[in-house]
XYZ file of C-alpha atoms in Angstrom:
411
model
C 3.197 -3.533 -3.593
C 3.360 -1.507 -6.811
C 0.960 -2.062 -9.662
C 2.338 -0.695 -12.909
C -0.419 -1.672 -15.307
C -3.763 -3.392 -15.466
C -2.327 -6.737 -16.609
C -0.309 -6.996 -13.385
C -3.459 -6.355 -11.342
C -5.390 -8.927 -13.394
C -2.861 -11.659 -12.670
C -3.213 -10.947 -8.931
C -7.007 -11.214 -9.199
C -6.804 -14.476 -11.147
C -4.755 -15.967 -8.344
C -6.597 -14.570 -5.313
C -10.230 -13.831 -6.217
C -12.353 -15.783 -3.695
C -15.083 -16.627 -6.200
C -12.466 -18.394 -8.299
C -11.912 -20.815 -5.408
C -15.678 -21.356 -5.127
C -15.916 -22.295 -8.811
C -13.022 -24.724 -8.390
C -14.748 -26.313 -5.375
C -18.000 -26.525 -7.325
C -16.189 -28.346 -10.104
C -14.695 -30.764 -7.592
C -18.152 -31.449 -6.160
C -19.688 -31.916 -9.635
C -16.958 -34.387 -10.573
C -17.795 -36.441 -7.481
C -21.495 -36.316 -8.428
C -20.651 -37.421 -11.984
C -18.606 -40.337 -10.680
C -21.506 -41.267 -8.423
C -23.910 -41.182 -11.394
C -21.779 -43.807 -13.154
C -22.286 -46.337 -10.367
C -25.056 -48.067 -12.368
C -22.359 -49.482 -14.667
C -21.159 -51.695 -11.813
C -22.993 -54.460 -9.907
C -24.136 -53.765 -6.370
C -23.200 -56.289 -3.662
C -24.892 -56.646 -0.272
C -24.056 -59.040 2.538
C -26.953 -60.081 4.727
C -27.857 -62.222 7.676
C -31.261 -62.817 9.207
C -32.824 -65.171 11.685
C -36.518 -65.982 11.958
C -38.617 -67.406 14.784
C -41.647 -69.087 13.180
C -44.020 -68.562 16.106
C -46.887 -70.322 14.339
C -45.896 -72.227 11.248
C -48.115 -72.314 8.202
C -50.023 -75.503 7.408
C -50.312 -77.387 4.140
C -53.440 -79.439 3.209
C -52.586 -83.075 2.230
C -54.741 -86.192 1.577
C -55.708 -87.839 4.873
C -54.595 -91.260 3.531
C -51.024 -90.168 4.033
C -51.572 -90.098 7.802
C -54.015 -93.003 8.097
C -57.283 -91.115 7.558
C -58.452 -91.962 4.051
C -61.265 -89.903 2.586
C -60.314 -86.769 4.552
C -57.919 -83.817 4.344
C -55.127 -83.397 6.862
C -53.400 -80.081 7.621
C -49.755 -80.576 8.409
C -46.994 -78.218 9.463
C -43.641 -78.530 7.692
C -40.311 -76.940 8.460
C -38.378 -76.012 11.555
C -39.281 -73.569 14.270
C -36.116 -71.448 13.761
C -34.474 -70.573 10.425
C -31.291 -68.674 9.593
C -30.096 -67.236 6.283
C -26.827 -65.578 5.355
C -25.356 -64.758 1.978
C -24.314 -62.269 -0.694
C -26.763 -60.524 -3.016
C -25.579 -59.134 -6.352
C -27.744 -56.833 -8.480
C -26.924 -55.291 -11.881
C -29.085 -52.982 -14.002
C -28.975 -54.363 -17.524
C -31.256 -51.814 -19.152
C -31.678 -48.373 -17.516
C -31.700 -45.503 -20.015
C -32.780 -43.058 -17.322
C -29.607 -43.684 -15.321
C -27.485 -43.329 -18.467
C -29.033 -39.939 -19.246
C -28.709 -38.788 -15.629
C -24.998 -39.540 -15.913
C -24.798 -37.454 -19.099
C -26.564 -34.576 -17.354
C -24.105 -34.798 -14.460
C -21.226 -34.585 -16.958
C -22.847 -31.623 -18.690
C -23.187 -29.852 -15.331
C -19.383 -29.947 -15.075
C -19.196 -28.256 -18.492
C -21.782 -25.698 -17.331
C -19.683 -24.831 -14.281
C -16.639 -24.369 -16.546
C -18.374 -21.970 -18.954
C -19.966 -20.132 -16.031
C -16.497 -19.652 -14.594
C -15.259 -18.311 -17.937
C -18.201 -15.886 -18.053
C -17.455 -14.837 -14.483
C -13.804 -14.173 -15.363
C -14.868 -11.950 -18.246
C -17.178 -9.984 -15.930
C -14.514 -9.883 -13.234
C -11.953 -8.505 -15.658
C -14.457 -5.880 -16.801
C -15.257 -4.695 -13.268
C -11.643 -4.772 -12.179
C -10.595 -2.736 -15.221
C -13.335 -0.178 -14.603
C -12.286 0.317 -10.974
C -8.596 0.412 -11.947
C -9.129 3.163 -14.486
C -11.545 4.979 -12.140
C -8.777 5.065 -9.534
C -6.311 6.460 -12.081
C -8.769 9.157 -13.204
C -9.502 10.055 -9.572
C -5.786 10.303 -8.869
C -5.270 12.526 -11.905
C -8.202 14.690 -10.780
C -6.614 15.077 -7.363
C -3.270 16.078 -8.902
C -4.963 18.718 -11.088
C -7.107 20.003 -8.207
C -4.056 20.379 -5.977
C -2.556 22.677 -8.584
C -5.893 24.486 -8.892
C -5.938 25.159 -5.178
C -2.658 27.075 -5.552
C -4.235 29.147 -8.284
C -7.388 29.962 -6.320
C -5.255 30.912 -3.323
C -3.349 33.410 -5.449
C -6.630 34.680 -6.938
C -8.092 35.172 -3.484
C -5.020 37.050 -2.254
C -5.013 39.296 -5.329
C -8.721 40.145 -4.979
C -8.367 40.612 -1.231
C -5.578 43.081 -1.856
C -7.772 44.948 -4.357
C -10.553 44.974 -1.783
C -8.226 46.359 0.904
C -7.197 49.081 -1.514
C -10.838 49.904 -2.210
C -10.599 48.752 -5.796
C -13.010 45.824 -5.387
C -16.147 44.996 -3.415
C -16.953 42.240 -0.907
C -18.928 40.215 -3.470
C -15.723 39.604 -5.478
C -13.955 38.397 -2.320
C -16.843 36.086 -1.522
C -16.851 34.703 -5.068
C -13.123 34.007 -4.797
C -13.781 32.115 -1.565
C -16.571 30.123 -3.299
C -14.200 29.117 -6.099
C -11.666 27.981 -3.507
C -14.316 25.935 -1.694
C -15.419 24.353 -4.983
C -11.903 23.282 -5.789
C -11.519 21.854 -2.273
C -14.776 19.950 -2.694
C -13.449 18.489 -5.958
C -10.432 17.221 -4.063
C -12.620 15.589 -1.401
C -14.880 13.998 -3.999
C -11.938 12.699 -5.998
C -10.351 11.283 -2.847
C -13.599 9.554 -2.005
C -13.841 8.084 -5.524
C -10.229 6.943 -5.351
C -10.722 5.275 -1.966
C -13.914 3.578 -3.168
C -12.169 2.293 -6.279
C -9.247 0.951 -4.266
C -11.626 -0.775 -1.855
C -13.436 -2.459 -4.745
C -10.111 -3.460 -6.301
C -9.107 -5.152 -3.044
C -12.385 -7.081 -2.932
C -12.181 -8.242 -6.546
C -8.450 -9.034 -6.385
C -8.846 -10.972 -3.137
C -6.486 -8.727 -1.193
C -6.661 -8.392 2.579
C -8.011 -5.147 4.081
C -4.617 -4.204 5.518
C -2.838 -4.806 2.220
C -1.521 -1.607 0.666
C -0.569 -1.061 -2.920
C 0.493 1.856 -5.091
C -0.957 2.518 -8.509
C 1.842 3.824 -10.667
C 0.575 6.954 -12.496
C 0.081 6.562 -16.255
C -0.474 9.004 -19.084
C -3.993 7.630 -19.154
C -5.390 9.704 -22.017
C -2.648 8.242 -24.215
C -3.010 4.593 -23.164
C -2.818 2.767 -26.503
C -5.844 0.754 -27.487
C -5.189 -2.838 -28.384
C -6.244 -4.067 -31.774
C -9.993 -4.046 -31.709
C -10.564 -7.767 -31.982
C -13.450 -8.713 -29.749
C -13.538 -12.383 -28.878
C -16.845 -14.151 -28.480
C -18.914 -13.037 -25.517
C -18.325 -15.727 -22.885
C -21.434 -14.726 -20.985
C -23.492 -16.266 -23.830
C -22.036 -19.762 -23.579
C -23.897 -20.796 -20.392
C -27.175 -20.150 -22.242
C -26.367 -22.768 -24.906
C -25.059 -25.217 -22.300
C -28.333 -24.879 -20.380
C -30.219 -25.679 -23.572
C -28.102 -28.839 -23.987
C -28.950 -29.836 -20.414
C -32.664 -29.199 -21.118
C -32.483 -31.509 -24.117
C -30.945 -34.249 -22.009
C -33.583 -33.701 -19.322
C -36.293 -34.166 -21.948
C -34.705 -37.454 -23.039
C -34.386 -38.531 -19.418
C -38.051 -37.790 -18.760
C -39.053 -39.824 -21.824
C -36.810 -42.663 -20.600
C -39.004 -42.989 -17.488
C -41.519 -44.737 -19.711
C -38.962 -47.344 -20.785
C -38.690 -50.734 -19.034
C -35.937 -51.307 -16.505
C -34.346 -54.746 -16.450
C -32.323 -55.852 -13.440
C -30.407 -59.085 -12.898
C -30.173 -60.450 -9.353
C -28.041 -63.220 -7.916
C -28.021 -64.644 -4.386
C -25.334 -66.913 -2.998
C -25.867 -68.024 0.566
C -26.590 -70.660 3.152
C -29.531 -71.717 5.296
C -29.869 -73.467 8.617
C -33.033 -74.731 10.299
C -33.257 -75.573 14.015
C -35.924 -76.735 16.390
C -34.417 -74.716 19.206
C -33.080 -71.215 19.496
C -29.486 -72.019 18.642
C -27.045 -72.098 15.732
C -24.414 -74.594 14.759
C -21.384 -74.121 12.607
C -20.531 -77.748 12.036
C -19.834 -79.003 8.521
C -23.321 -80.183 7.635
C -25.322 -77.677 9.665
C -25.716 -75.135 6.850
C -27.203 -75.901 3.424
C -26.376 -74.054 0.235
C -29.040 -71.693 -1.063
C -28.457 -69.897 -4.412
C -30.562 -68.388 -7.137
C -30.372 -65.964 -10.042
C -33.244 -63.861 -11.333
C -34.223 -61.319 -13.937
C -36.585 -58.489 -13.029
C -38.586 -56.252 -15.366
C -40.069 -52.986 -14.121
C -42.190 -51.160 -16.683
C -44.267 -48.154 -15.595
C -47.569 -48.355 -17.434
C -49.508 -45.495 -15.856
C -48.282 -42.811 -13.473
C -51.284 -40.553 -13.290
C -50.028 -38.285 -16.144
C -47.198 -37.091 -13.890
C -44.478 -38.006 -16.416
C -46.409 -36.432 -19.258
C -46.919 -33.142 -17.446
C -43.311 -33.094 -16.275
C -42.194 -33.589 -19.891
C -44.337 -30.635 -21.006
C -42.798 -28.545 -18.222
C -39.227 -29.347 -19.293
C -40.099 -28.619 -22.928
C -41.394 -25.206 -21.925
C -38.270 -24.638 -19.840
C -36.142 -25.400 -22.923
C -38.148 -22.901 -25.002
C -37.595 -20.238 -22.317
C -33.843 -20.971 -22.341
C -33.754 -20.683 -26.144
C -35.652 -17.390 -26.018
C -33.327 -15.978 -23.355
C -30.318 -17.111 -25.420
C -31.587 -15.352 -28.524
C -32.312 -12.150 -26.614
C -28.885 -12.230 -24.996
C -27.150 -12.778 -28.384
C -29.032 -9.861 -29.947
C -28.186 -7.590 -27.038
C -24.534 -8.658 -27.116
C -24.273 -7.971 -30.871
C -25.852 -4.519 -30.455
C -23.562 -3.715 -27.538
C -20.505 -4.813 -29.530
C -21.362 -2.385 -32.314
C -22.014 0.392 -29.807
C -18.760 -0.429 -28.023
C -16.630 0.331 -31.091
C -18.643 3.463 -31.812
C -18.197 4.679 -28.214
C -14.475 4.035 -28.337
C -14.090 6.237 -31.409
C -16.445 8.893 -30.061
C -14.871 9.111 -26.599
C -11.363 9.130 -28.088
C -12.315 12.181 -30.136
C -14.048 13.803 -27.158
C -11.011 13.304 -24.903
C -8.715 14.855 -27.511
C -11.040 17.819 -28.013
C -11.829 18.403 -24.326
C -8.134 18.044 -23.395
C -7.270 20.757 -25.945
C -10.015 22.979 -24.522
C -8.827 22.345 -21.006
C -5.284 23.353 -21.931
C -6.510 26.442 -23.768
C -8.743 27.539 -20.866
C -5.733 27.063 -18.601
C -3.664 29.391 -20.747
C -6.499 31.931 -20.880
C -6.739 31.814 -17.095
C -3.039 32.656 -16.758
C -3.359 35.453 -19.289
C -6.394 36.818 -17.417
C -4.445 36.768 -14.209
C -1.715 38.863 -15.763
C -4.272 41.317 -17.201
C -6.044 41.509 -13.834
C -2.799 42.297 -12.035
C -2.121 45.003 -14.601
C -5.638 46.415 -14.131
C -6.646 45.690 -17.742
C -9.694 43.568 -16.869
C -12.222 43.547 -14.048
C -12.527 41.013 -11.227
C -15.685 39.583 -12.767
C -13.975 38.764 -16.047
C -11.049 37.235 -14.205
C -13.252 34.989 -12.072
C -15.398 34.061 -15.084
C -12.235 32.870 -16.868
C -11.363 30.629 -13.904
C -14.870 29.231 -13.727
C -14.709 28.383 -17.451
C -11.421 26.623 -16.729
C -13.063 24.476 -14.017
C -15.911 23.553 -16.370
C -13.438 22.516 -19.057
C -11.520 20.487 -16.480
C -14.660 18.560 -15.455
C -15.608 17.921 -19.070
C -12.155 16.593 -19.826
C -12.111 14.266 -16.807
C -15.644 12.994 -17.457
C -14.805 12.209 -21.096
C -11.570 10.541 -20.032
C -13.464 8.402 -17.530
C -15.965 7.326 -20.222
C -13.115 6.442 -22.627
C -11.286 4.309 -20.084
C -14.511 2.653 -19.018
C -15.064 1.641 -22.645
C -11.483 0.390 -22.911
C -12.057 -1.769 -19.839
C -14.997 -3.441 -21.608
C -12.890 -4.119 -24.692
C -9.960 -5.478 -22.679
C -12.297 -7.871 -20.887
C -13.144 -9.420 -24.252
C -9.537 -9.841 -25.377
């Protein structure tokens, strides 16, 4: 698989990043929870059946005259020994502000997941861009170092020849070897950085470990900058959404002090028997129905609701403070971002010119050294200056592309 530009890589990550699937599953779960929270809009129905064995029936005091004992009180038992009830119970909350607000909070949680996903995508694009450009810089460093190794080999051979002819000492030969080792170390380090960047790209793009891809080389110091038009920072939006949720939680907590009114209806049948048996004949069961209205009003809860309300109010103030700090930091970083882009662009241009000039000086010094016009020390110093200029150029280029990655994540 060939990746020609960052946009191609970004489309792969959008499709395959594993955290994307997690956010989608979270949204699915939150939608189910929101639908569950709306259940209070509908009546609840319960079917029931119960049987009761009245082991010792209750007694009722009646005037004794009713049973032939005037002037006294008689205690009589009424009812049957066994009773059976079956029916359908319907309940409906008529006034429950707490449930209404809980449903609104559940809906707002869906919105929170959405803006968190948007913020994640902005961060994902930033990290992916940084690793993508880091891989390109590392590859460019390897390409330059592979050319450098040819130069240090020729330098070493030239100095070794001078040493064999008695025109140079062993310290010059050793210094030539050191330069060669330094260039080889640069290659190893660049290869390690490249491999690390590729590994991180695979993780972020959701690619399997065995998947291979090729980054098509680009003239990275001349990658055109898009129009600097920074969109709003999506990482700030979850802060404001959390504040909205806090406001709803405050209202919900206050609603706990409101009365709750519930309507209840029962539609069933009863049967009474003297023996442990049931009959299903036409007149065996008697209708039993009722409707009722219940009022539940918490008067005193031991200050629990009041303290909880204070806690949520404090939580909202913390969220507002965090939001303000994040906005200020984002605005400062946006200003610095544009400044860095201009600064690093100038630094790359300047350091690239120096790198090219030091490269030309190194070639000229090699010619002078071969002609015996300069000493070994001057020749090696010229090459060391070239390596320093090379590192400065690559470091500035890395900083520039890192800044571009931040800008592209906001576009």
